[in-house]
Short mmCIF file of C-alpha atoms in Angstrom, two decimals:
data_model
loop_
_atom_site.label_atom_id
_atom_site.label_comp_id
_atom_site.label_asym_id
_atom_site.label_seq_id
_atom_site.Cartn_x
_atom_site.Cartn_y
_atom_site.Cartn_z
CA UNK A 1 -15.46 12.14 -27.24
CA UNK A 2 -14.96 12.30 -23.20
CA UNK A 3 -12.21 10.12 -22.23
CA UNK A 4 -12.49 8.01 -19.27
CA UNK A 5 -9.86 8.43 -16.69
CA UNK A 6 -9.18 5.15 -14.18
CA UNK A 7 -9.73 6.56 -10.20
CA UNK A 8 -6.93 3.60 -9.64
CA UNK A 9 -4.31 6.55 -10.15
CA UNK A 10 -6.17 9.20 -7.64
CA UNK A 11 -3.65 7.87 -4.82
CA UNK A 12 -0.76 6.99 -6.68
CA UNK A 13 -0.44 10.00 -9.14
CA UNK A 14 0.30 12.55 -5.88
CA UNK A 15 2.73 9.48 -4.69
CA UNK A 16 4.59 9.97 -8.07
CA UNK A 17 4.25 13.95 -8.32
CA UNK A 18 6.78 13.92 -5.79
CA UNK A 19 9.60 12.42 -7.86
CA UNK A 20 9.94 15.63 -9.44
CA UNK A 21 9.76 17.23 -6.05
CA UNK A 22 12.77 15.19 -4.89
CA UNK A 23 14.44 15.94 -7.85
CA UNK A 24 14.78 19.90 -7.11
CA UNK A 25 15.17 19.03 -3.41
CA UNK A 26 18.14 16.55 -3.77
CA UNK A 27 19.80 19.04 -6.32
CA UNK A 28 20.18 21.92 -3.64
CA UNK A 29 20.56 19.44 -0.71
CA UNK A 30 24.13 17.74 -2.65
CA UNK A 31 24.72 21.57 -3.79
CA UNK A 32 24.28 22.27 0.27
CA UNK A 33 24.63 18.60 2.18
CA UNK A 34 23.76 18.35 5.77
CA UNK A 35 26.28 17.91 8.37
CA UNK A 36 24.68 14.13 9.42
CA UNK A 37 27.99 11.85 8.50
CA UNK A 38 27.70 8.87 5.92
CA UNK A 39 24.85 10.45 4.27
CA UNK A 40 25.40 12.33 1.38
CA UNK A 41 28.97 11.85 1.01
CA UNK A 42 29.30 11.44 -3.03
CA UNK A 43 32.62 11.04 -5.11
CA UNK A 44 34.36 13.49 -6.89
CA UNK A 45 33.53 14.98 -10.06
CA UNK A 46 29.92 15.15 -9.49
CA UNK A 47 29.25 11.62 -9.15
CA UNK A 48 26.06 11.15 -6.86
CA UNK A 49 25.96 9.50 -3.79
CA UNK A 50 25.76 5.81 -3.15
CA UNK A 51 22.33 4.46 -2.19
CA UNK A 52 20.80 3.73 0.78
CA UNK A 53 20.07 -0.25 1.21
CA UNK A 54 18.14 -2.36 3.00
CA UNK A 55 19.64 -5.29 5.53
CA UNK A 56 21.05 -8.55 4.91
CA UNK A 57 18.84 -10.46 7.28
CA UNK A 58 15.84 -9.71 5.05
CA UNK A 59 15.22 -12.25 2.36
CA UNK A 60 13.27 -11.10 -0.19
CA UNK A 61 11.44 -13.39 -3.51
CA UNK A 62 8.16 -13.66 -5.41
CA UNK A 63 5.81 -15.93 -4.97
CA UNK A 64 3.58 -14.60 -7.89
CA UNK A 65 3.75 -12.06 -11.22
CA UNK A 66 6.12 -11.73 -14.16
CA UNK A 67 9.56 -12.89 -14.57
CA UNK A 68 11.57 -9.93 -15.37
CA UNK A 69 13.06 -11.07 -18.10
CA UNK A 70 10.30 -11.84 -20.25
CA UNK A 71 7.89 -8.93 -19.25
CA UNK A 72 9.04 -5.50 -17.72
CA UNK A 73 8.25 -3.73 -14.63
CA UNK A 74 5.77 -1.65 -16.70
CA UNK A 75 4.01 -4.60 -17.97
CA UNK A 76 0.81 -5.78 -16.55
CA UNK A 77 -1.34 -8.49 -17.19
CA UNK A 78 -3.89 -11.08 -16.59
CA UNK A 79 -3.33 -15.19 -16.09
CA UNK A 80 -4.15 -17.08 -12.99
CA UNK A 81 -1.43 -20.10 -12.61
CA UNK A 82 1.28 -20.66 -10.41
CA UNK A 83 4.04 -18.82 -8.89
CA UNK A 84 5.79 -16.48 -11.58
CA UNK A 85 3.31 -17.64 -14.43
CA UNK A 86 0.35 -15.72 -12.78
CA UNK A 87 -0.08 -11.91 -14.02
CA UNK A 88 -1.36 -9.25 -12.14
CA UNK A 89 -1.78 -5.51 -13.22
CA UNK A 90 -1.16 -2.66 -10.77
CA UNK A 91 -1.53 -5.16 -7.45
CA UNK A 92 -2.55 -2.74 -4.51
CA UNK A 93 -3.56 -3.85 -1.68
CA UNK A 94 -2.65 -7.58 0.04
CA UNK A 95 -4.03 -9.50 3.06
CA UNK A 96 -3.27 -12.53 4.70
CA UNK A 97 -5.55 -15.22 6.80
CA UNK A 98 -4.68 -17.56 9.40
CA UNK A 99 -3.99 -19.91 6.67
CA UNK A 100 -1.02 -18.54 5.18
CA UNK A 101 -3.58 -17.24 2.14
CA UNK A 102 -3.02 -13.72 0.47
CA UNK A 103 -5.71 -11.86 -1.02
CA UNK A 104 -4.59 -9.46 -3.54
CA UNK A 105 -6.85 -6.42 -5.23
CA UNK A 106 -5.69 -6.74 -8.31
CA UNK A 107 -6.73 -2.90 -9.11
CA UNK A 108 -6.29 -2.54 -12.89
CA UNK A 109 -7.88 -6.02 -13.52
CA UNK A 110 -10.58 -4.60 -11.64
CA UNK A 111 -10.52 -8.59 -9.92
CA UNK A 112 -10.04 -10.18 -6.06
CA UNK A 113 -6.93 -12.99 -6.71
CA UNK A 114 -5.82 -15.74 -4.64
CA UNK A 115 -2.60 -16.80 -3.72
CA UNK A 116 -2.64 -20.33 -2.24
CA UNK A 117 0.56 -21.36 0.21
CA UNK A 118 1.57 -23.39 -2.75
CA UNK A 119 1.61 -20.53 -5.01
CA UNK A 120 -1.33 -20.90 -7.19
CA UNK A 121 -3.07 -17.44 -8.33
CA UNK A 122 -6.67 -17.78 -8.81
CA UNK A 123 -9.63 -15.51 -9.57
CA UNK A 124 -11.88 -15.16 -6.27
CA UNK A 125 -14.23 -12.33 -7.51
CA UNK A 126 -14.74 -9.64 -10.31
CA UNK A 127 -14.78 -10.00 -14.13
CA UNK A 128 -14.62 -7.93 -17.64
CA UNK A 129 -11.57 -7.35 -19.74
CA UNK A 130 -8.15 -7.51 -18.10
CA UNK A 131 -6.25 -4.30 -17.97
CA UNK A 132 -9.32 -2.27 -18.82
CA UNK A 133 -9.55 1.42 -17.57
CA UNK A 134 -13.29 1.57 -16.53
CA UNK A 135 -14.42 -1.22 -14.23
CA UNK A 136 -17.93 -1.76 -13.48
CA UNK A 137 -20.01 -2.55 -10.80
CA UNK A 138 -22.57 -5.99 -10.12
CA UNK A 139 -22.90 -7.97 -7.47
CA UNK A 140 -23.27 -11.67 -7.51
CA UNK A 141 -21.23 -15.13 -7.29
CA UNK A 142 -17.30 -14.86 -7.58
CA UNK A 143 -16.49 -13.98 -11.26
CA UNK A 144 -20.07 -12.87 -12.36
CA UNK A 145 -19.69 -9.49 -9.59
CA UNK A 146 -18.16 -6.25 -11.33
CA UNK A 147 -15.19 -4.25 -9.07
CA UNK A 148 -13.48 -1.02 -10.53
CA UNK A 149 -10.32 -0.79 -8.87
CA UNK A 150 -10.48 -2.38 -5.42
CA UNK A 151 -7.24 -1.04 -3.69
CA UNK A 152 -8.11 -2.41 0.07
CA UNK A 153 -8.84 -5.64 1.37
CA UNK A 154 -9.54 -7.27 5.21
CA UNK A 155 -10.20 -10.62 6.53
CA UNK A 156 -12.66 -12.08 8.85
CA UNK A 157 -11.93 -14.83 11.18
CA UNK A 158 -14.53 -16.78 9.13
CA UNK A 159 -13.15 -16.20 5.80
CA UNK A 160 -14.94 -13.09 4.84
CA UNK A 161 -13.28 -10.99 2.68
CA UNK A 162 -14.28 -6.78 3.00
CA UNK A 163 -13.40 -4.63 -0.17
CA UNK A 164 -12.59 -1.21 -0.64
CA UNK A 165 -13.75 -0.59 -4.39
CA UNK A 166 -12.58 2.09 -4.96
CA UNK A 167 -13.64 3.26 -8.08
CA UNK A 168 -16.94 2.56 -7.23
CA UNK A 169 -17.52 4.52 -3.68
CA UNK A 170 -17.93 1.20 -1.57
CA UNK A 171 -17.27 -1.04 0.55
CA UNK A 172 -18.36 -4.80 -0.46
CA UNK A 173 -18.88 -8.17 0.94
CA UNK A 174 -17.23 -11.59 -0.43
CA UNK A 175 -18.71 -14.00 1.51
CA UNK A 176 -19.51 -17.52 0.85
CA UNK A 177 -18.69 -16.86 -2.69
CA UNK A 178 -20.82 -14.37 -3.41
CA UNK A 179 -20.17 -10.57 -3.54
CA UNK A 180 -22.29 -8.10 -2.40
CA UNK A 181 -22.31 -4.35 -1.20
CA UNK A 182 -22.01 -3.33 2.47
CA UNK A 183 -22.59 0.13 2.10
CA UNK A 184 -22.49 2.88 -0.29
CA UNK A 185 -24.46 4.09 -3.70
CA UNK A 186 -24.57 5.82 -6.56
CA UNK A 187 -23.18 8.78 -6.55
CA UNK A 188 -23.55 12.06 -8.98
CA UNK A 189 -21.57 11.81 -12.51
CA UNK A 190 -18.94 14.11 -12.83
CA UNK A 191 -17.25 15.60 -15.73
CA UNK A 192 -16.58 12.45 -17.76
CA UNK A 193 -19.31 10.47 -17.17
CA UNK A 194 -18.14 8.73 -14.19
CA UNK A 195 -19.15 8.28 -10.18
CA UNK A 196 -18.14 11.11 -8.48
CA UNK A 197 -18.37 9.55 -5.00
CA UNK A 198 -19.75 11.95 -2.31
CA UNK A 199 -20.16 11.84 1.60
CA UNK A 200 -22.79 10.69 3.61
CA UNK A 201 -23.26 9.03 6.98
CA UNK A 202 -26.26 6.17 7.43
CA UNK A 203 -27.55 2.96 6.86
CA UNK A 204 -25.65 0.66 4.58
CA UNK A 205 -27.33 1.78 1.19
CA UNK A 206 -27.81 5.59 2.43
CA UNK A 207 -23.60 5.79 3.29
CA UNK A 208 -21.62 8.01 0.90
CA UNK A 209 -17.80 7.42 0.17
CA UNK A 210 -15.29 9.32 -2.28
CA UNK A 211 -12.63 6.94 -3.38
CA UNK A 212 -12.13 4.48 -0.47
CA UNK A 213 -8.90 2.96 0.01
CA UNK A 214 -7.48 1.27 3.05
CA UNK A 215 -9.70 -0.86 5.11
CA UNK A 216 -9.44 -2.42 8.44
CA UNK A 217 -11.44 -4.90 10.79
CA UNK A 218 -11.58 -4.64 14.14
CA UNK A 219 -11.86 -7.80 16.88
CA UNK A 220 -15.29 -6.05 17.16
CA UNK A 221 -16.41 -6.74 13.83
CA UNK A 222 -16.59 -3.13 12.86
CA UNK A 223 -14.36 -2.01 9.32
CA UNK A 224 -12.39 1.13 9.69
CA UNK A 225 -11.86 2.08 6.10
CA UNK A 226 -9.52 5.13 4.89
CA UNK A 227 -12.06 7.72 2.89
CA UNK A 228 -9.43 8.91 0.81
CA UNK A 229 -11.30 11.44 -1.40
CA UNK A 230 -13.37 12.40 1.77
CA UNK A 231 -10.12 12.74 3.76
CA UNK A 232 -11.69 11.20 6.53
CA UNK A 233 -11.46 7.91 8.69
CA UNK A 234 -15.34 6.02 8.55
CA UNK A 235 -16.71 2.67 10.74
CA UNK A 236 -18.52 0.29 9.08
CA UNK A 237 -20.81 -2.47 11.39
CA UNK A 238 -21.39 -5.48 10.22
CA UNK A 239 -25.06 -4.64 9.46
CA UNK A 240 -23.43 -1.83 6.51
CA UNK A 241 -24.21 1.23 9.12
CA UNK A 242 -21.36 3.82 8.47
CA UNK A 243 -20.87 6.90 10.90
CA UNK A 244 -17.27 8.98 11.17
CA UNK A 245 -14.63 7.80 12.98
CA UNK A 246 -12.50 10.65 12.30
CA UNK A 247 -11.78 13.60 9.93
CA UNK A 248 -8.46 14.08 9.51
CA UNK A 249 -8.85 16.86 7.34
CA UNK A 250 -9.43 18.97 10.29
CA UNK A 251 -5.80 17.55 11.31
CA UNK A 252 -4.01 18.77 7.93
CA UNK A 253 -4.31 15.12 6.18
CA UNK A 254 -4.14 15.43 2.71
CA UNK A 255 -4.53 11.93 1.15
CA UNK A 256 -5.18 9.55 3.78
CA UNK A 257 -5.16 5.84 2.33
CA UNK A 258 -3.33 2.83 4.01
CA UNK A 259 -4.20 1.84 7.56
CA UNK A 260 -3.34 -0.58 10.20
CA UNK A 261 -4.24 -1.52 14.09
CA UNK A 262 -1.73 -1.13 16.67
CA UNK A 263 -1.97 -3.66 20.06
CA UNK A 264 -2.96 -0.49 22.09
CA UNK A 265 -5.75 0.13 20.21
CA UNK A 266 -4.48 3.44 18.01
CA UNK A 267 -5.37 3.82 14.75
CA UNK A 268 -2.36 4.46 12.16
CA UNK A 269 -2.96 6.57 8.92
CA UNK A 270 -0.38 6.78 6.07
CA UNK A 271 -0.83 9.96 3.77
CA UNK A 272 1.61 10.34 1.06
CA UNK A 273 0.47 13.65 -0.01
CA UNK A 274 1.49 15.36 3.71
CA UNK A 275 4.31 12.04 4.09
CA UNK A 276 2.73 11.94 7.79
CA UNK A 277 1.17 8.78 9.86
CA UNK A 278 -1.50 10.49 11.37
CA UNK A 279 -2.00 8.15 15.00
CA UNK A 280 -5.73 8.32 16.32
CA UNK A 281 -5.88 7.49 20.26
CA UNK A 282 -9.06 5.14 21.47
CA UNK A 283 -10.24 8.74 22.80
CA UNK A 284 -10.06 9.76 18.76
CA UNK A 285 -7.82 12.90 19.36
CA UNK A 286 -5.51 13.01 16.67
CA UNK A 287 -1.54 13.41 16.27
CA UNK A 288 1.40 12.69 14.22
CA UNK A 289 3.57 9.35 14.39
CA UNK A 290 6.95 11.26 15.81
CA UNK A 291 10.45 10.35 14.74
CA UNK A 292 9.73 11.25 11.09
CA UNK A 293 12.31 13.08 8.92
CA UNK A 294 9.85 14.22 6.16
CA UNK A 295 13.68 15.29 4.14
CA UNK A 296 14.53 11.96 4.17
CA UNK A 297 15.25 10.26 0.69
CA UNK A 298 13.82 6.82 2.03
CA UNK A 299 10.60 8.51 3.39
CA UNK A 300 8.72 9.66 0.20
CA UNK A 301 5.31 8.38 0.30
CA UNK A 302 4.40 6.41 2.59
CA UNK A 303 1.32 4.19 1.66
CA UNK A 304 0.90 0.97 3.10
CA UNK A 305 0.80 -0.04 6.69
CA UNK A 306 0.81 -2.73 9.03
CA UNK A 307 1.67 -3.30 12.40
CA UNK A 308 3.26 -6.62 14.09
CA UNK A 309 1.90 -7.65 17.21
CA UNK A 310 4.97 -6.39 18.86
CA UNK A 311 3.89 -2.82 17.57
CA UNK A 312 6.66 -2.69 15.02
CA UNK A 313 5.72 -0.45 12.29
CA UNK A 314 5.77 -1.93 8.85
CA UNK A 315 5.63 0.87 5.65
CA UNK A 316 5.38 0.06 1.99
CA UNK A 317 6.78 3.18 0.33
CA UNK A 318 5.85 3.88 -2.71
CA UNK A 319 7.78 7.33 -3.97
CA UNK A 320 11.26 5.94 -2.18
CA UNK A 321 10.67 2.11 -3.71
CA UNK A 322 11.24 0.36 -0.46
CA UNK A 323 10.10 -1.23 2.53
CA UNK A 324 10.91 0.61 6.12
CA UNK A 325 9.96 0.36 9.49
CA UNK A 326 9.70 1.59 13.04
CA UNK A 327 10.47 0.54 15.85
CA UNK A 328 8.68 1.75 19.40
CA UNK A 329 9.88 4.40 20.22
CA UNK A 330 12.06 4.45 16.66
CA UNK A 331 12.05 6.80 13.62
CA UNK A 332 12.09 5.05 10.09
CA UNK A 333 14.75 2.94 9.02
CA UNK A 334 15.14 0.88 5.07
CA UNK A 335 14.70 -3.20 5.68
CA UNK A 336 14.66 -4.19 2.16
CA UNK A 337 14.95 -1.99 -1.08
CA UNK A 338 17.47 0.04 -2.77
CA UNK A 339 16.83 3.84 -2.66
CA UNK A 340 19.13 5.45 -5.31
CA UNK A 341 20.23 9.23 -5.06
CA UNK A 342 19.53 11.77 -5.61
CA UNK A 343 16.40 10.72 -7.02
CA UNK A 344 14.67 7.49 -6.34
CA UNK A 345 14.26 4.78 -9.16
CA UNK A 346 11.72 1.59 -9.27
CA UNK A 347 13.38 -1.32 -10.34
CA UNK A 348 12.76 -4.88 -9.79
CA UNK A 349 15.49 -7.49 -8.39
CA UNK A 350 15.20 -10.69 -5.44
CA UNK A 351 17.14 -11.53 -2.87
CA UNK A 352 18.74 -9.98 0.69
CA UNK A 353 17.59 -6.55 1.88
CA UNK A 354 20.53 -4.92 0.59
CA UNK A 355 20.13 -5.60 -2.90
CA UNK A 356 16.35 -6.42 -3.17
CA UNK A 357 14.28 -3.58 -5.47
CA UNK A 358 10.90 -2.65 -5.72
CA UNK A 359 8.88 -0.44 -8.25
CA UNK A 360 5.98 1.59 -6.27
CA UNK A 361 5.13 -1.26 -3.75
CA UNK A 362 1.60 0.42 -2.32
CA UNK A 363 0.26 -2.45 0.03
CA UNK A 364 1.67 -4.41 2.73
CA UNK A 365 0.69 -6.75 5.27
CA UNK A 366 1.83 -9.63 7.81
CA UNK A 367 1.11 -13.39 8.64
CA UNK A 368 1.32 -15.38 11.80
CA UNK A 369 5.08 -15.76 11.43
CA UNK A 370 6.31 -12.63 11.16
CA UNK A 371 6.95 -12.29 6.99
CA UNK A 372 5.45 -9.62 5.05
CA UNK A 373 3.88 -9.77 2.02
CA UNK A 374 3.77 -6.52 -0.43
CA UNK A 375 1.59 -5.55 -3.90
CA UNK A 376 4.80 -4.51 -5.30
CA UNK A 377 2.35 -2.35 -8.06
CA UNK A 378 4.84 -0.90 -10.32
CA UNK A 379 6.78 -4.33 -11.09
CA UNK A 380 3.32 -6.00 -10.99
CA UNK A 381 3.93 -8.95 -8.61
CA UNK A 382 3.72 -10.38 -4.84
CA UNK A 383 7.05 -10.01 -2.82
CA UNK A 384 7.81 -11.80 0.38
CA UNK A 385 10.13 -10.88 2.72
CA UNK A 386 11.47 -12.73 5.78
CA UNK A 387 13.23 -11.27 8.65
CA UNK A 388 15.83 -13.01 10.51
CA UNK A 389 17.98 -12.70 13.17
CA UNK A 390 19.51 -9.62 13.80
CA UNK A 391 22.89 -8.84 12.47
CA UNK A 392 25.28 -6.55 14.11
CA UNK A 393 26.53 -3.73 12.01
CA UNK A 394 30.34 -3.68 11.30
CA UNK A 395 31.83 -0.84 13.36
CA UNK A 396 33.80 1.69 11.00
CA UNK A 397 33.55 -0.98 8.22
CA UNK A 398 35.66 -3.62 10.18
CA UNK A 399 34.67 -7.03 9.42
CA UNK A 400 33.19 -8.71 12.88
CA UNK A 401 33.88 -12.26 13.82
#
């Protein structure tokens, strides 16, 4: 008998291959450290290095998923409720309106979720078992509509929610409580059974995608959404018409998938298999994001993206379990997480920067206040963090006043 396999993992399994990159690469880098101080320096006797933290002017909790001492990071599930009694399995993507809402894809529950302001999870769209491996696909009102792994959401001013489901090659419509598809078809079977996904530019029903992921809306109206299997970037109009943006194959992308506006109008393109941000200019020439250390521990695969009005650079990193960001003009640095060397470990803890963990976090995204939000997928909840005020770093380790 063929056995299914779940396109949720197409992304994420080259995002994890490279924890057995890192740990050949750390191996020969403490065997042969670099001359940068306070960066590798380990004890004696072999002990590894301490790990690189986040800052103590990040708070960071959970407004929904598991407690972690009932249920383990591994451990998904499916219960709309409030705060920490909701369940989610393998959150991926997360949005936020004007409202302070946060739309989740809930990928492995193959299900749209809603998390109020007050905390309470509900069910906005998709149905079928919880935690099954094939999804399927239906339109129709809220619950009745079939997803298989949606890992990208965006927001219209009116409320309109835009999906990329993945698993089934398209990009749909929840609007007015009712799902429907934007663009995108059937698609030839492969070897198990399943929608291959293929590539195809034209009207809504005529458009071909391969395992979209990240999606974007423009003040225009029009969707930019990240054609992961297609390695290319593709506009959607309202009316469903889909044409190509860009192909970033043709730039060396890899395994383009999270994606985010910046104020000037570039495009910004996460790829964990190439651990680039690929930056496309309004004129659609294509470069690299610069000030990138592709050796560093904290910068393992980058995934999710969002940019702050101030065109700060927010990263969800899913291979180095933490949460970065760059500044203009800046090259990465850790705001919340806790990166252990030589090899990077998901875990799951609360609080400042410094001590906060994350398992896999894949999606990020920002509200009107400056906090973050994150599908922390591996410990299968919603994280917050707020920033606040800077604080300086003690010179030398001297304590400062």
């Amino acid at each position: 008998m063929k056995r299914a396999v779940s396109p949720t993992t197409v992304v994420l399994l080259v995002i994890f291959a490279f924890i057995g990159v890192f740990t050949v690469y750390w191996k020969t880098l403490l065997s042969h450290p670099p001359g940068k101080p306070g960066k590798m320096m380990g004890g004696g006797g072999g002990m590894p290095p301490p790990p690189i933290v986040g800052l103590r002017n990040v708070t960071v909790t959970t407004p929904a998923g598991p407690l972690p001492q009932t249920r383990t990071a591994s451990e998904g599930g499916y219960a709309d409720g409030v705060g920490r009694n909701a369940r989610f399995d393998g959150p991926s993507a997360v949005g936020v309106d004007g409202q302070g809402t946060v739309w989740v894809t809930d990928s492995r529950n193959h299900r749209i979720r809603r998390l109020a302001p007050d905390g309470t999870v509900t069910t906005v769209a998709g149905s079928g078992p919880g935690s099954a491996t094939v999804g399927a696909f239906a339109d129709g009102p809220g619950e009745a509509a079939r997803l298989w792994n949606p890992s990208g959401v965006a927001i219209g001013p009116d409320g309109s929610l835009f999906i990329a489901d993945t698993g089934n090659h398209r990009i749909r419509a929840f609007v007015a409580g009712q799902v429907r598809c934007l663009c995108g078809g059937d698609t030839p079977l492969d070897a198990f059974g399943l929608q291959a996904g293929g590539f195809q530019d034209g009207p809504g029903a005529n458009a071909r995608f391969r395992y979209p992921t990240g999606i974007v809306r423009r003040s225009d109206g029009a969707l930019l959404v990240a054609d992961t299997g297609n390695c290319k970037i593709r506009a959607v109009l309202p009316d469903g018409s889909t044409t190509t943006y860009a192909d970033l194959s043709a730039a060396g992308a890899k395994s383009p998938c999270g994606i985010a506006l910046a104020p000037d109008g570039r495009v910004l393109v996460t790829d964990p298999a190439t651990k680039d941000i690929f930056v496309i200019a309004p004129d659609h020439s294509i470069s690299r994001l610069p000030g990138i250390r592709k050796d560093d521990v904290i910068w393992g695969g980058p995934t999710g993206i969002v940019v702050s009005p101030q065109g700060v650079v927010y990263i969800a990193d899913a291979a180095s379990h933490c949460i970065l960001r760059i500044r203009p003009g800046g090259s990465p640095e850790i705001i919340a997480g806790t990166v252990s060397r030589p090899v990077p470990t998901p875990r799951y803890a609360d609080g400042l920067g410094d001590k906060a963990m994350f398992a896999a976090p894949s999606g990020i995204a920002i509200d009107g206040a400056g906090a973050l939000y994150v599908a922390d997928f591996g410990n299968n909840a919603i994280r917050k963090l707020v920033i606040g005020p800077e604080i300086q770093r003690r010179p030398h380790g001297k304590k400062t006043k």
